[in-house]
Coordinates of C-alpha atoms in Angstrom, one line a residue:
Chain A
X1 CA 0.0 0.0 0.0
X2 CA 2.1 2.9 -1.3
X3 CA 1.2 6.5 -0.9
X4 CA 0.2 8.7 -3.9
X5 CA 2.7 11.3 -5.1
X6 CA 0.0 14.0 -5.4
X7 CA -3.4 14.6 -3.7
X8 CA -6.1 17.0 -4.6
X9 CA -7.3 18.8 -1.4
X10 CA -10.6 20.5 -1.7
X11 CA -11.2 23.4 0.7
X12 CA -14.7 23.1 2.1
X13 CA -14.5 25.7 4.9
X14 CA -16.7 28.2 3.0
X15 CA -19.6 25.7 3.0
X16 CA -19.1 23.0 5.7
X17 CA -17.0 25.1 8.0
X18 CA -19.1 28.2 8.0
X19 CA -22.6 26.9 7.6
X20 CA -23.3 26.3 11.3
X21 CA -21.0 29.0 12.8
X22 CA -22.9 30.8 15.5
X23 CA -21.5 34.2 14.5
X24 CA -23.0 35.7 11.3
X25 CA -20.3 36.1 8.7
X26 CA -21.0 38.9 6.2
X27 CA -20.7 38.1 2.5
X28 CA -17.8 40.5 2.0
X29 CA -15.8 38.7 4.8
X30 CA -16.6 35.3 3.1
X31 CA -15.5 36.6 -0.2
X32 CA -12.3 38.0 1.3
X33 CA -11.4 34.6 2.8
X34 CA -12.3 32.6 -0.2
X35 CA -9.9 34.7 -2.2
X36 CA -7.3 34.1 0.5
X37 CA -7.9 30.3 0.0
X38 CA -7.1 30.8 -3.6
X39 CA -3.9 32.6 -2.6
X40 CA -2.8 29.8 -0.3
X41 CA -3.1 27.3 -3.1
X42 CA -6.6 25.8 -3.0
X43 CA -7.5 24.8 -6.5
X44 CA -10.9 23.3 -5.6
X45 CA -13.2 25.2 -3.3
X46 CA -16.7 24.5 -2.1
X47 CA -17.8 28.1 -2.0
X48 CA -21.3 27.9 -0.6
X49 CA -24.6 26.0 -0.6
X50 CA -27.9 26.7 -2.3
X51 CA -30.2 25.6 0.4
X52 CA -33.1 27.1 2.4
X53 CA -32.0 30.2 4.2
X54 CA -34.7 29.4 6.7
X55 CA -32.8 26.2 7.8
X56 CA -29.3 27.5 7.1
X57 CA -29.3 31.3 7.5
X58 CA -25.5 31.5 7.3
X59 CA -25.8 30.3 3.6
X60 CA -28.5 32.8 2.7
X61 CA -26.0 34.9 0.7
X62 CA -25.1 32.0 -1.6
X63 CA -25.6 33.9 -4.9
X64 CA -23.7 37.0 -3.7
X65 CA -20.8 35.0 -2.4
X66 CA -20.6 32.8 -5.5
X67 CA -20.7 35.7 -7.8
X68 CA -18.3 37.7 -5.7
X69 CA -15.5 35.2 -6.0
X70 CA -16.1 33.6 -9.4
X71 CA -13.9 35.9 -11.6
X72 CA -11.1 35.6 -9.1
X73 CA -11.4 31.9 -9.0
X74 CA -11.5 31.7 -12.8
X75 CA -8.4 33.9 -13.2
X76 CA -6.5 31.4 -11.0
X77 CA -7.8 28.3 -12.6
X78 CA -9.7 27.3 -9.4
X79 CA -12.7 24.9 -9.7
X80 CA -15.6 26.1 -7.5
X81 CA -18.4 23.9 -6.5
X82 CA -21.5 24.4 -4.4
X83 CA -23.8 22.1 -2.5
X84 CA -27.5 21.4 -3.2
X85 CA -30.0 19.1 -1.7
X86 CA -32.8 19.2 -4.3
X87 CA -34.0 20.5 -7.6
X88 CA -34.7 24.0 -6.3
X89 CA -31.2 24.3 -5.0
X90 CA -29.7 23.1 -8.3
X91 CA -31.9 25.6 -10.2
X92 CA -30.9 28.5 -8.0
X93 CA -27.3 27.5 -8.4
X94 CA -27.6 27.3 -12.2
X95 CA -29.3 30.7 -12.3
X96 CA -26.4 32.1 -10.3
X97 CA -23.9 30.8 -12.9
X98 CA -22.7 27.7 -11.0
X99 CA -21.1 25.0 -13.1
X100 CA -20.3 22.3 -10.5
X101 CA -22.8 21.0 -8.1
X102 CA -22.3 18.7 -5.2
X103 CA -25.7 17.0 -4.8
X104 CA -26.1 15.5 -1.4
X105 CA -27.9 12.3 -0.8
X106 CA -27.2 10.6 2.5
X107 CA -26.4 6.9 2.7
X108 CA -28.3 6.9 6.0
X109 CA -32.1 6.8 5.7
X110 CA -32.5 8.7 9.0
X111 CA -30.0 11.4 8.1
X112 CA -31.5 11.9 4.7
X113 CA -34.9 12.4 6.2
X114 CA -33.5 14.9 8.6
X115 CA -31.4 16.6 6.0
X116 CA -33.8 16.8 3.1
X117 CA -37.1 15.6 4.5
X118 CA -37.2 12.8 1.9
X119 CA -36.5 9.1 1.8
X120 CA -33.3 8.0 0.0
X121 CA -35.5 6.6 -2.8
X122 CA -37.2 9.9 -3.2
X123 CA -34.0 11.8 -3.2
X124 CA -32.5 9.3 -5.7
X125 CA -35.4 9.7 -8.1
X126 CA -35.2 13.4 -7.9
X127 CA -31.4 13.2 -8.4
X128 CA -31.6 11.0 -11.4
X129 CA -34.1 13.3 -13.1
X130 CA -31.9 16.3 -12.4
X131 CA -28.7 14.6 -13.5
X132 CA -30.4 13.6 -16.8
X133 CA -31.7 17.0 -17.4
X134 CA -28.7 19.1 -16.2
X135 CA -26.4 18.3 -19.0
X136 CA -24.9 21.8 -18.7
X137 CA -23.8 21.1 -15.1
X138 CA -21.1 18.9 -13.7
X139 CA -22.8 16.9 -11.0
X140 CA -21.0 15.2 -8.2
X141 CA -22.9 12.8 -5.9
X142 CA -22.0 13.3 -2.3
X143 CA -23.0 10.7 0.2
X144 CA -22.9 11.7 3.9
X145 CA -22.9 8.9 6.5
X146 CA -21.3 6.5 3.9
X147 CA -19.4 5.0 6.8
X148 CA -22.2 4.6 9.2
X149 CA -25.0 6.7 10.7
X150 CA -24.9 8.6 14.0
X151 CA -28.6 7.9 14.4
X152 CA -28.3 4.2 14.9
X153 CA -29.8 3.1 11.5
X154 CA -27.8 0.6 9.5
X155 CA -25.9 1.7 6.4
X156 CA -25.3 -1.5 4.4
X157 CA -22.4 -1.6 2.0
X158 CA -24.9 -2.6 -0.7
X159 CA -26.6 0.8 -0.4
X160 CA -23.5 2.6 -1.5
X161 CA -23.1 0.3 -4.4
X162 CA -26.7 0.8 -5.4
X163 CA -26.4 4.6 -5.2
X164 CA -23.2 4.7 -7.2
X165 CA -24.6 2.3 -9.8
X166 CA -27.7 4.3 -10.3
X167 CA -25.8 7.6 -10.5
X168 CA -23.3 6.1 -13.0
X169 CA -26.3 5.1 -15.2
X170 CA -27.3 8.8 -15.5
X171 CA -23.8 9.8 -16.3
X172 CA -22.4 10.8 -13.0
X173 CA -18.6 10.3 -12.9
X174 CA -17.6 11.8 -9.6
X175 CA -18.5 10.8 -6.0
X176 CA -17.9 12.1 -2.6
X177 CA -18.2 9.8 0.4
X178 CA -18.4 11.4 3.8
X179 CA -18.1 10.5 7.5
X180 CA -20.3 13.3 8.5
X181 CA -20.3 12.7 12.2
X182 CA -16.6 11.6 12.5
X183 CA -17.6 8.2 13.8
X184 CA -15.9 5.9 11.5
X185 CA -12.8 4.1 12.8
X186 CA -9.9 3.3 10.5
X187 CA -10.8 -0.4 10.2
X188 CA -14.3 0.5 9.2
X189 CA -13.1 3.1 6.7
X190 CA -10.8 0.5 5.1
X191 CA -13.7 -2.0 4.9
X192 CA -16.0 0.5 3.2
X193 CA -13.3 1.7 0.7
X194 CA -12.3 -1.9 -0.2
X195 CA -15.9 -2.7 -1.0
X196 CA -16.2 0.4 -3.2
X197 CA -13.0 -0.4 -5.0
X198 CA -14.5 -3.7 -6.1
X199 CA -17.1 -2.1 -8.3
X200 CA -15.9 1.4 -9.2
X201 CA -12.7 3.2 -10.0
X202 CA -11.5 4.7 -6.7
X203 CA -10.0 7.7 -8.5
X204 CA -13.5 8.9 -9.1
X205 CA -14.1 9.0 -5.3
X206 CA -13.2 11.8 -2.9
X207 CA -13.1 11.4 0.9
X208 CA -14.7 13.9 3.3
X209 CA -13.9 13.0 6.9
X210 CA -14.7 14.8 10.1
X211 CA -12.4 14.8 13.1
X212 CA -15.1 14.8 15.9
X213 CA -13.5 11.9 17.8
X214 CA -9.9 12.6 16.7
X215 CA -9.9 9.9 13.9
X216 CA -10.0 12.3 11.0
X217 CA -6.3 11.9 9.9
X218 CA -6.3 8.2 10.7
X219 CA -9.1 7.8 8.3
X220 CA -7.5 10.0 5.7
X221 CA -4.3 8.0 5.9
X222 CA -6.2 4.7 5.5
X223 CA -8.0 6.4 2.5
X224 CA -4.6 7.1 0.9
X225 CA -3.6 3.5 1.5
X226 CA -6.7 2.4 -0.3
X227 CA -6.1 4.5 -3.3
X228 CA -7.9 7.7 -2.5
X229 CA -6.2 10.8 -4.1
X230 CA -8.9 13.5 -3.4
X231 CA -9.7 14.7 0.1
X232 CA -11.8 17.5 1.6
X233 CA -10.7 19.6 4.5
X234 CA -11.7 22.8 6.2
X235 CA -9.5 25.8 7.2
X236 CA -8.9 25.9 11.0
X237 CA -10.8 22.6 11.3
X238 CA -14.1 24.6 11.2
X239 CA -17.3 22.8 11.1
X240 CA -17.6 21.2 14.5
X241 CA -20.1 21.7 17.1
X242 CA -20.0 25.5 17.4
X243 CA -20.9 25.6 21.0
X244 CA -18.0 23.6 22.4
X245 CA -14.7 25.3 22.3
X246 CA -12.1 23.0 20.9
X247 CA -14.6 20.5 19.6
X248 CA -13.3 19.2 16.3
X249 CA -15.2 19.6 13.0
X250 CA -13.8 18.8 9.6
X251 CA -10.3 17.7 9.2
X252 CA -8.3 20.9 9.5
X253 CA -6.7 21.9 6.2
X254 CA -3.5 22.7 8.1
X255 CA -3.4 19.3 9.8
X256 CA -4.1 17.4 6.6
X257 CA -1.4 19.4 4.7
X258 CA 1.1 18.9 7.5
X259 CA 0.6 15.1 7.3
X260 CA 0.6 15.0 3.4
X261 CA 3.6 17.2 2.9
X262 CA 5.5 15.4 5.7
X263 CA 4.9 12.1 3.8
X264 CA 6.3 13.7 0.6
X265 CA 2.9 14.1 -1.0
X266 CA 2.4 17.2 -3.2
X267 CA -0.8 19.3 -2.8
X268 CA 0.2 22.7 -4.2
X269 CA -0.8 24.5 -1.0
X270 CA 1.4 26.9 0.9
X271 CA 1.1 25.6 4.5
X272 CA 2.6 28.7 6.1
X273 CA 0.0 30.9 4.3
X274 CA -2.7 28.5 5.3
X275 CA -1.6 28.8 9.0
X276 CA -1.6 32.6 8.8
X277 CA -5.0 32.7 7.2
X278 CA -6.4 30.3 9.8
X279 CA -5.3 32.6 12.6
X280 CA -6.5 35.7 10.9
X281 CA -9.9 34.2 10.0
X282 CA -10.4 32.8 13.5
X283 CA -9.8 36.2 15.0
X284 CA -12.1 38.0 12.6
X285 CA -15.1 35.6 12.8
X286 CA -14.6 34.5 16.4
X287 CA -13.8 30.9 15.7
X288 CA -11.5 28.6 17.5
X289 CA -8.5 27.2 15.7
X290 CA -8.4 23.6 16.6
X291 CA -5.2 22.7 14.8
X292 CA -1.9 23.4 16.4
X293 CA -0.4 24.4 13.0
X294 CA -2.9 27.2 12.8
X295 CA -2.2 28.5 16.2
X296 CA 0.7 30.2 17.9
X297 CA 1.8 27.1 19.7
X298 CA 5.5 27.0 20.0
X299 CA 5.5 23.6 21.7
X300 CA 7.1 21.9 18.8
Chain B
X254 CA -2.4 -6.8 9.6
X255 CA -5.1 -7.7 12.1
X256 CA -6.1 -5.8 15.2
X257 CA -5.3 -7.1 18.6
X258 CA -8.2 -8.3 20.8
X259 CA -7.0 -6.5 23.9
X260 CA -4.8 -3.4 24.5
X261 CA -3.3 -2.1 27.7
X262 CA -3.9 1.7 27.9
X263 CA -1.7 3.5 30.4
X264 CA -3.2 6.7 31.8
X265 CA -0.4 9.3 31.8
X266 CA -2.4 12.4 32.6
X267 CA -1.1 12.7 36.2
X268 CA 2.4 13.1 34.9
X269 CA 2.5 14.2 31.2
X270 CA -0.9 15.9 31.3
X271 CA -0.5 17.9 34.5
X272 CA 3.3 18.7 34.5
X273 CA 3.1 21.8 32.3
X274 CA -0.4 22.9 33.3
X275 CA -0.3 26.6 34.0
X276 CA -2.7 26.4 37.0
X277 CA -1.3 24.9 40.1
X278 CA -3.1 21.6 41.0
X279 CA -3.0 20.9 44.7
X280 CA -1.8 17.4 45.8
X281 CA -5.3 16.5 47.2
X282 CA -6.9 17.3 43.8
X283 CA -4.3 15.2 42.0
X284 CA -5.0 12.3 44.5
X285 CA -8.7 12.6 44.0
X286 CA -8.5 12.4 40.2
X287 CA -5.9 9.6 40.2
X288 CA -8.4 7.6 42.3
X289 CA -11.1 8.4 39.8
X290 CA -8.8 7.1 37.0
X291 CA -8.7 3.8 38.9
X292 CA -12.5 3.9 39.1
X293 CA -12.9 4.4 35.4
X294 CA -10.8 1.4 34.7
X295 CA -7.1 2.4 34.4
X296 CA -4.9 -0.4 35.5
X297 CA -1.6 1.3 34.7
X298 CA -1.1 4.9 35.8
X299 CA 1.9 7.2 35.6
X300 CA 1.2 9.0 38.8
X301 CA 4.0 11.6 39.0
X302 CA 7.6 12.3 38.2
X303 CA 10.6 12.7 40.5
X304 CA 12.3 15.6 38.9
X305 CA 13.7 18.9 40.0
X306 CA 10.8 21.1 41.4
X307 CA 12.8 24.1 40.2
X308 CA 12.3 23.0 36.6
X309 CA 8.9 21.3 37.0
X310 CA 7.1 23.0 40.0
X311 CA 3.8 21.2 39.2
X312 CA 5.6 17.9 40.1
X313 CA 7.1 19.2 43.4
X314 CA 4.6 17.1 45.4
X315 CA 5.7 13.8 43.8
X316 CA 6.1 11.9 47.1
X317 CA 2.9 13.2 48.6
X318 CA 0.9 12.3 45.5
X319 CA 2.5 8.9 45.1
X320 CA 2.0 7.9 48.8
X321 CA -1.5 9.4 48.7
X322 CA -2.7 7.0 46.0
X323 CA -0.6 3.9 46.5
X324 CA -2.9 1.9 48.8
X325 CA -5.9 2.7 46.7
X326 CA -4.0 1.6 43.6
X327 CA -2.8 -1.6 45.4
X328 CA -6.3 -2.5 46.5
X329 CA -7.5 -2.3 42.9
X330 CA -4.5 -4.2 41.4
X331 CA -3.3 -1.1 39.5
X332 CA 0.3 -0.7 38.5
X333 CA 1.7 2.7 39.2
X334 CA 4.8 4.0 37.7
X335 CA 6.7 7.3 37.9
X336 CA 9.1 9.2 35.7
X337 CA 12.8 9.9 36.5
X338 CA 15.6 11.5 34.5
X339 CA 18.6 10.6 36.6
X340 CA 20.0 8.8 39.6
X341 CA 18.7 11.4 42.0
X342 CA 15.2 11.0 40.7
X343 CA 15.4 7.2 41.0
X344 CA 16.7 7.4 44.5
X345 CA 13.9 9.8 45.6
X346 CA 11.4 7.5 44.0
X347 CA 12.8 4.5 45.7
X348 CA 12.8 6.3 49.1
X349 CA 9.1 7.2 48.5
X350 CA 8.3 3.5 48.0
X351 CA 8.1 3.5 44.2
X352 CA 8.5 0.1 42.5
X353 CA 8.2 0.9 38.8
X354 CA 10.3 3.7 37.2
X355 CA 10.1 5.1 33.7
X356 CA 13.6 6.3 33.0
X357 CA 13.6 8.8 30.3
X358 CA 16.5 8.9 27.8
X359 CA 15.7 10.9 24.6
X360 CA 16.5 9.5 21.3
X361 CA 17.3 13.0 20.2
X362 CA 20.6 14.4 21.2
X363 CA 19.3 17.9 21.3
X364 CA 16.2 17.0 23.3
X365 CA 18.2 14.9 25.8
X366 CA 20.5 17.9 26.4
X367 CA 17.6 20.2 27.0
X368 CA 15.7 17.7 29.0
X369 CA 18.5 16.4 31.3
X370 CA 21.5 18.5 30.5
X371 CA 23.5 15.4 29.4
X372 CA 24.5 13.8 26.2
X373 CA 22.8 10.6 25.3
X374 CA 26.0 8.7 26.0
X375 CA 26.2 10.2 29.5
X376 CA 22.5 9.5 30.2
X377 CA 23.0 5.9 28.9
X378 CA 26.0 5.3 31.1
X379 CA 24.1 6.6 34.1
X380 CA 21.1 4.5 33.2
X381 CA 23.1 1.3 32.9
X382 CA 24.7 1.8 36.3
X383 CA 21.3 2.5 37.7
X384 CA 19.6 -0.5 36.1
X385 CA 22.3 -2.9 37.3
X386 CA 22.1 -1.6 40.8
X387 CA 18.4 -1.1 41.1
X388 CA 17.4 -4.8 41.2
X389 CA 14.6 -4.0 43.6
X390 CA 13.0 -1.7 41.0
X391 CA 11.2 -2.5 37.7
X392 CA 12.9 -0.1 35.2
X393 CA 11.3 0.8 31.9
X394 CA 13.4 2.7 29.4
X395 CA 11.3 5.5 27.8
X396 CA 12.6 7.1 24.7
X397 CA 11.2 10.5 23.7
X398 CA 11.7 11.7 20.1
X399 CA 12.0 8.1 18.9
X400 CA 10.2 9.1 15.7
X401 CA 12.2 12.2 15.1
X402 CA 13.3 15.4 16.8
X403 CA 11.4 18.7 16.7
X404 CA 14.8 20.5 17.0
X405 CA 16.0 19.4 13.6
X406 CA 18.7 16.9 14.7
X407 CA 18.6 13.5 13.1
X408 CA 17.4 10.5 15.0
X409 CA 18.8 7.5 13.1
X410 CA 17.0 4.1 13.4
X411 CA 20.3 2.6 14.5
X412 CA 20.2 4.8 17.7
X413 CA 17.1 3.2 18.9
X414 CA 18.5 -0.2 18.3
X415 CA 21.7 0.7 20.1
X416 CA 19.7 2.1 23.1
X417 CA 17.4 -1.0 23.3
X418 CA 20.4 -3.4 22.9
X419 CA 22.3 -1.7 25.7
X420 CA 19.3 -1.6 28.0
X421 CA 18.5 -5.3 27.3
X422 CA 22.1 -6.1 28.3
X423 CA 21.5 -4.7 31.8
X424 CA 18.2 -6.6 32.1
X425 CA 15.6 -4.1 31.0
X426 CA 12.6 -5.8 29.5
X427 CA 10.2 -3.0 28.9
X428 CA 10.4 0.0 26.5
X429 CA 8.4 3.1 25.8
X430 CA 8.8 4.9 22.5
X431 CA 7.4 8.4 22.2
X432 CA 6.6 10.9 19.6
X433 CA 7.0 13.7 22.1
X434 CA 6.2 16.6 19.8
X435 CA 3.5 14.9 17.8
X436 CA 5.5 15.3 14.6
X437 CA 5.6 11.7 13.3
X438 CA 3.4 10.9 10.3
X439 CA 1.9 7.5 10.0
X440 CA 4.3 6.3 7.3
X441 CA 7.2 7.3 9.5
X442 CA 5.7 5.6 12.5
X443 CA 5.3 2.4 10.5
X444 CA 8.9 2.7 9.3
X445 CA 10.3 3.1 12.9
X446 CA 8.1 0.3 14.3
X447 CA 9.1 -2.1 11.5
X448 CA 12.7 -1.5 12.2
X449 CA 12.2 -2.2 15.9
X450 CA 10.3 -5.4 15.2
X451 CA 13.4 -6.7 13.4
X452 CA 15.5 -6.9 16.5
X453 CA 13.2 -7.0 19.5
X454 CA 9.9 -8.4 20.6
X455 CA 7.3 -5.7 19.9
X456 CA 5.2 -6.8 22.8
X457 CA 7.8 -5.3 25.1
X458 CA 7.3 -1.9 23.5
X459 CA 4.6 0.6 24.4
X460 CA 3.7 3.6 22.3
X461 CA 3.3 7.2 23.6
X462 CA 2.1 9.5 20.9
X463 CA 1.1 13.2 21.0
X464 CA -1.7 14.7 18.9
X465 CA -0.1 18.1 18.3
X466 CA -0.8 18.1 14.6
X467 CA -3.8 15.7 14.7
X468 CA -1.9 12.6 13.8
X469 CA -2.1 10.9 17.2
X470 CA -4.8 8.3 16.5
X471 CA -3.4 7.7 13.0
X472 CA -0.1 6.8 14.6
X473 CA -1.8 4.7 17.3
X474 CA -3.7 2.8 14.6
X475 CA -0.5 2.1 12.6
X476 CA 1.0 1.0 15.9
X477 CA -1.7 -1.6 16.3
X478 CA -1.2 -2.8 12.8
X479 CA 2.5 -3.2 13.5
X480 CA 1.9 -5.3 16.6
X481 CA 1.7 -2.7 19.4
X482 CA -0.6 -3.7 22.3
X483 CA 0.3 -1.1 24.9
X484 CA -0.4 2.6 24.4
X485 CA -0.3 5.7 26.6
X486 CA -3.0 8.4 26.7
X487 CA -4.0 11.3 28.8
X488 CA -7.4 12.2 30.2
X489 CA -9.0 15.1 28.3
X490 CA -6.0 15.2 25.9
X491 CA -4.1 17.1 28.5
X492 CA -0.4 17.8 28.0
X493 CA -0.4 20.2 25.0
X494 CA 0.8 23.7 24.9
X495 CA -1.0 25.1 27.9
X496 CA -1.3 28.7 26.5
X497 CA -3.2 27.8 23.3
X498 CA -6.9 26.9 23.9
X499 CA -7.7 23.8 22.0
X500 CA -4.1 22.9 21.2
X501 CA -3.7 19.2 21.3
X502 CA -1.4 17.4 23.7
X503 CA -1.3 13.7 24.3
X504 CA -3.7 11.4 22.6
X505 CA -6.9 11.9 24.7
X506 CA -7.8 8.8 26.7
X507 CA -11.4 9.3 25.5
X508 CA -10.5 9.4 21.9
X509 CA -8.2 6.4 22.1
X510 CA -10.8 4.4 23.9
X511 CA -13.5 5.4 21.4
X512 CA -11.4 4.2 18.5
X513 CA -10.3 1.0 20.3
X514 CA -13.7 0.0 21.5
X515 CA -15.3 0.8 18.2
X516 CA -12.9 -1.6 16.5
X517 CA -13.9 -4.3 19.1
X518 CA -10.7 -4.0 21.1
X519 CA -11.0 -4.6 24.9
X520 CA -9.4 -2.1 27.2
X521 CA -11.2 -2.6 30.5
X522 CA -12.0 1.1 30.7
X523 CA -15.5 2.5 31.2
X524 CA -15.7 5.2 28.5
X525 CA -18.7 7.0 29.9
X526 CA -17.0 7.3 33.3
X527 CA -13.9 8.6 31.5
X528 CA -15.9 11.3 29.8
X529 CA -17.6 12.4 33.0
X530 CA -14.2 12.5 34.7
X531 CA -12.7 14.6 31.9
X532 CA -15.4 17.2 32.1
X533 CA -15.3 17.3 35.9
X534 CA -11.5 17.6 36.0
X535 CA -11.4 20.2 33.3
X536 CA -13.8 22.3 35.2
X537 CA -11.9 21.9 38.5
X538 CA -8.4 22.6 37.2
X539 CA -9.3 25.1 34.4
X540 CA -8.2 22.9 31.6
X541 CA -9.7 22.6 28.1
X542 CA -11.2 19.3 27.0
X543 CA -9.9 18.8 23.5
X544 CA -11.8 15.6 22.9
X545 CA -15.4 15.7 21.7
X546 CA -16.2 12.6 23.8
X547 CA -15.3 14.4 26.9
X548 CA -17.3 17.4 26.1
X549 CA -21.0 18.2 26.0
X550 CA -21.0 18.1 22.2
X551 CA -24.2 16.7 20.9
X552 CA -23.2 16.9 17.3
X553 CA -23.1 13.2 16.8

């Protein structure tokens, strides 16, 4: 199990990191930090989500943020993508000029119900209709809870296979699998990835792991061993439970880069600039930096 | 590479967790929490260190703490051990009634100089004299920076072999290898452990990893894959840079247990009680809980 030479790290802080942050972040601040993410080397950024502002008020400025960064991203050859949960979201995204959409369909029945008030079958039907019709968009199928559900419902391996098969039949060629609650252990991550490798090309699959229980990098490492070359992370580890100081959210971009670079894996990111940006952003939007790299820790 | 069925987790919070804590912890509070550690299932506890109170004031009550917990530990069949850096420390420990001593000898020349103001050769000579003489004590050789130095000096694999060989010649049968600064990546951890396995029985070796850059559990997992069945951890992840909220120190006992139990590995610990104790202790001694398990996070 050898390590890849190069890994594509997608910066998801603007969506997954900020969406539940308890302090409102004005659109101009978001735009400023997304541009800084471009500056520190991100070449794939999840810039926002087109969802109901009633449920996710922090993302109510999706169009403004997307349009505020797009020309800067284009100039630097950065791929932007946004999240959508349903047809309405995809249509709003298209109207705003979006070209790449992460369509979210949870592998957990319970999580999908809570997240989009639909059964998996209903979401899948809607997704297939959308994917067939949206030939102008690049659609990625993102599957939260692919490694298990935090709500206790079972997520059989066959379900992932079924979802990926169905999506491939309507032309989808890119998949995201997520451990949304950070509950997967490395053995389980290996088990799920090995199953996926049996029926699809693992280079089509990106990994989105949370660090809730400290297993984020362990799972990322196992992912690399199993052939993963695309990973999501979030600046300053944002995205955790916002009411617990120090609680871990997404894998911190700084932590992931530190591990990858130290193993000789190229990402194109400037880690020093990432650290500076993490500290600056945390100060400005009142977030905690949960990575040591992003802090002023001199304990090394 | 299969997982072990059982792992011995040593609780090192009373020494490595508390030693640099900026708030003074009175001996009676230490004694109270060490007893709680016994209650939550720890059967191996590093209770204090016999070092200069001038340099480590928080450990100035070593004798009082050791003697305050010893009968409780004995009643519950718990093995206690303490840290020492030199002959003076070992003698003080013996005088206090200690039976198990972790003698620290850094694998990094620079770290050893800073830690004990001696070269490795000087520390090794002193250690061998001590080990020969101290037949009444069980001596463990602990090697910080075994996976690399944070000060930039090289730590060749041969050095670990040399130190282990020399120690075995004077009857030492137990070793601790530590990533003191949390800088080892999982590939490097695997490389070091594979080298060690070539010349010694890995069941004699325990792993002490820090989580400074988020790689703690990734390294612990690789350790298990490479045959490690003894690991150190610290309640609430204490032991990091005390001046940075959320900065990670040792692997949090809660996080390690969560991962181990979730992989079906038995430890004998009661995780719920560990979590309760982490929250209680953090409140009482003004520490941050850096693990989600130990917090009130409901994000799962």
